[in-house]
Structures are given as structure tokens and as C-alpha cells.
């Protein structure tokens, strides 16, 4: 039983709307799982429950056996969960280097001063932003902002990394770069949950995927098997019809 | 993070020279100039302390009068029993305690509620003090008799000014200062990188409140007779906001740029049109919000950027030709 992350019966209600309904799954160390589903099926809400941006209405989430659900986001971050956001969030008033350092000072890692600068430099290089440390971030291109956000999430040396449509909005050549970057992270042994609409990415990266529809988990298993599941196909086609 | 840079040393030395220069005013200036200088020194500390919290958080605090009044009263009540320097520290501690309670209770609220609450706070404390004095003591006011003259008050304020600038600078280089910059940029990100945003804000509010309380303590001898309406004067809260925003809160010395002209303006207004000061304050507020949203220093920075861009464009055009 070395589940890094366990989600058990996680539920989130917004008034009458049940955005996440009794979702359960476990993730093993080093796994890269895809979390897919039609628009509005509750994927982002589920990530919000895991990262602590929202508190679950009911259900438990634990990290390495310790309960984290119900705790505020900063405490969960300190225990080793990092994330990126569906609508990319960089800190526009800070340089690229400072954006990355921000992820390494208060959370799961505590470095400061020269050590933080060195870490930031190596992460910027890793995501393909070497020599861009002093750049103001407000004027960066979309893919560069996404890279920067990933570097900030990695700076916390997370036990689990949550990516919310990190590949969305990239052009085909950028997509290739993005996919190989995530593959590298997986090969280093990082545990990742990626929410994604880009099926090619899911197919080429994930060992396993979880499918949601209207807040409910409708499938969980090996990628090709899950994508051939009639219920999954119906969920997606139903979405296309609508 | 590391040792001060050359530029920071230059600013420090420059600041020290200015400080010494101002400290010599009592030997050369008239009584009027001295009293104006005391006002400027007072608002300099108040505004710099205010900006320490409100600059990065963008929370407009109108609690200045509450902290200031607490400090004044600490001196009024303790003068018989404790030496003055100790009372200044006690005043800082009392204001800090009040700031901690208020901060914990309100900083989870959104900005608008915070403004209203802090405005109400000064009034609340004032009413409580008045009620307590009328019911449990013989008079509504307190006598503050000391040997301090204007110049002594000025020197104490200058000492506190040095301290508040050094503190601001130290915070800006600390993890707390870095956390505040992140919070100011995006609070959601701040939480997700592990920052306890409520704690950071309360901490800064407490430090800022402590300095304001100490100013109130140092100014107490100037009142001679302390009453709730003068100690908890809401006008101080508004003036501090205006001066700090006029100067700009993006630099440590930004508020100072607003303090000097506005203190002189208010001094002239009270001399010639004593009943119209609220109008000036109102107009100044509108002018800042609409014309100078980032203050004078913010405007200077924008102009600097614009000039740089203009030069760049000119250079490119030159190359192209
Ligand atoms: N804070 C909120 N308050 C109220 N309703 C919300 C909130 N957040 C999400 N919802 C609703 O919950 C449902 C699930 O939304 P969610 O953002 O989790 O979907 P998603 O699967 O991430 O969709 P997408 O693929 O479009 O990003 C939607 O109906 C959405 O409108
Ligand atoms: Mg989403």
C-alpha cells in the first residue's frame, strides 16, 4: 500500500450542482495519470479539492497516508502538492527568476538566497527558459508563461504535480516540446495528474487514465482500453452533440 | 538576501545627511518652521509605516487614528509610573496588540469591508475610552506634563523615522517582503506556493500599527491635555492615506514625496481657511484616484519607462534609416 495520493468519495457541491460526485481513485508513486472528461465534468474542481483551493463537501483525500482534505491550500502545498492553473497564472510584477523562486521558499522546499537563485536557474533551463531569468513576465509569450508556471510548480519539489490543461493552446510544434518535457518529468519518477483535452498527449504519455462525466468517475484504467469503453465514447459524443 | 548594494549605501548615506540636516532645524529655524518640521516628520513616519502594510496588500487601512490614539493614551496613563522611553515601547506594544486582534478578525474579509471596519475601529476605541473615562475616572481628559519641547519631539520622531525606514528596507529584502510581493501579485498563487497569506498580512499590519502607536506616544507631550477627540482624530487616518498615495507606495521613500507638499498645504489651509480642510482632503483624494493612481513616484517610474522606450524606438529608426 504505497499510494502517494488517495481520493476517497470526494464530493463538491456548489448549491444544487454536484460538480464532483463521490470520486475515488488511488495513485502509485511515479504514476502519470490522465484526468479527462467533457467540458464542465468537474476536472478542475477535483484538482481544486486536491490542492486545497476548495474544501470538499464530503470525502477524504490523503497524501502519503496523511489526511490533507479540509486543510488550507498553503498547508497542502507545504506537504508536497504543486499545481499549475487552467488559466495560466504568472506573477506579472516579478521577474522570471523570482517567479520560480516563489515556488521554492515557502512550500515543500525551503531555500533562500543563492541556493534559491541556483535552483531557479536550473529549473528555468529545464523548461527551456535559460538566460530568461531577468525577463519581465507580463510580456512573455503564452508558451513561455506556461513553462514558467511549470518551473514554479517544480521548484516546490512536489510529491504530486497537478497539471490543469498545461498543453492547451499550444501550436503543434510547441505541443511536441511540451509533451517531451512532461515525459522527462515522468522519467525522473515524478507522480503527475494531468487534466487534458489533447488526446494524443494522453495516449503518448499516460499509463492510466480516469474519466469524469457530470462529476462522476465513469472509467479508470489503461488508456486505450478506457478510450474504447462505450460509456466513455458516449460521454464524449453526447458532449459533441450538445 | 545579501549585503546592501552600492546604491543602497548611497541612499542610506544621503538619508542620514538629510536626517542630520533636519535635526539642526531647531537651532536655525523659527518656531513656525520648527512646528511645521515636526508635522512633516510625524506624517513621514505615519505614512511610511502605513505604506509598509497597505502598499503591498492594497488594503486601505483607516485604523491609523486608533493606533495613534492608543499610543497617546499609553503615555497619558503611564507618565506618573514609567519613564518616557519605556512608555513609547509600551505604546508600540499596545497598538501592535490591537492590530493583531483587528487583523485576525478582518484580514480574511475583502478590501471594502476592511476599509469600513478600520474606519469604525477608531470611532469604537474613541467611544470606549470616553465611556471609561466618564464612568471610572474624574475627567474626560488626561494631563501630559513633560519637559519635552518641540525640538525634543522632533529628534525623537527623526530617530523613529530612521527606524521605520530601516525596518521597511529590511522587510523588503526578507522572506516576509517577498511573500507580500507575491500576495500583491496573485493571492491564489501565493497560497499554492505555501504562503500563509493571512499570517503574513497580520504580521505586517502589526509591525505597521506598532510604529503608528509609537508616533502617538511621542506626540502626546505636544497635546499637554489629551482628550479622545484629539487623540483619536479620524482626520489623521484620511490624511495619511492621501499623503501616502500621493507620493506612491511602490518605493520605501515614496510616501515622503507626498508628505512634504501636503503637510505644507494643510498647514496653509488651517491657517487661512480653517473650515475648509475637509474639502481639500476630498478634492485631493479624487485627484489622486483619477490623475495619479500610482502616486508621484509611480508616475516618475512610468515616465522613465516611456522615455526608455522612446529612445529605443528612436535608435531603431536611426538604424533602419
Ligand atoms: N466556484 C464555483 N462555483 C460554482 N460553480 C462552479 C465553480 N467552479 C466550477 N463550477 C461548476 O462546476 C462544474 C464543473 O466545472 P469544472 O471547472 O470543474 O469543469 P472542468 O471539467 O474543469 O471543465 P473544462 O474542461 O471546461 O475546464 C461546472 O458546471 C462549473 O460551472
Ligand atoms: Mg477545467
PDB file of C-alpha atoms in Angstrom, chain B residues 68 82 153 158 242 248 269 285 290 299 318:
ATOM      1  CA  UNK B  68      -2.120  56.735  17.193  1.00  0.00           C
ATOM      2  CA  UNK B  82       7.134  54.729  33.903  1.00  0.00           C
ATOM      3  CA  UNK B 153       9.749  65.737  19.898  1.00  0.00           C
ATOM      4  CA  UNK B 158      13.621  61.565  13.457  1.00  0.00           C
ATOM      5  CA  UNK B 242      -3.849  60.718   0.911  1.00  0.00           C
ATOM      6  CA  UNK B 248       3.229  56.413  -4.116  1.00  0.00           C
ATOM      7  CA  UNK B 269      -5.329  75.749   4.745  1.00  0.00           C
ATOM      8  CA  UNK B 285      -8.482  62.201  -2.802  1.00  0.00           C
ATOM      9  CA  UNK B 290      -8.154  59.817 -11.127  1.00  0.00           C
ATOM     10  CA  UNK B 299       4.298  58.488 -12.423  1.00  0.00           C
ATOM     11  CA  UNK B 318      18.066  55.522 -36.756  1.00  0.00           C
TER      12      UNK B 318
END
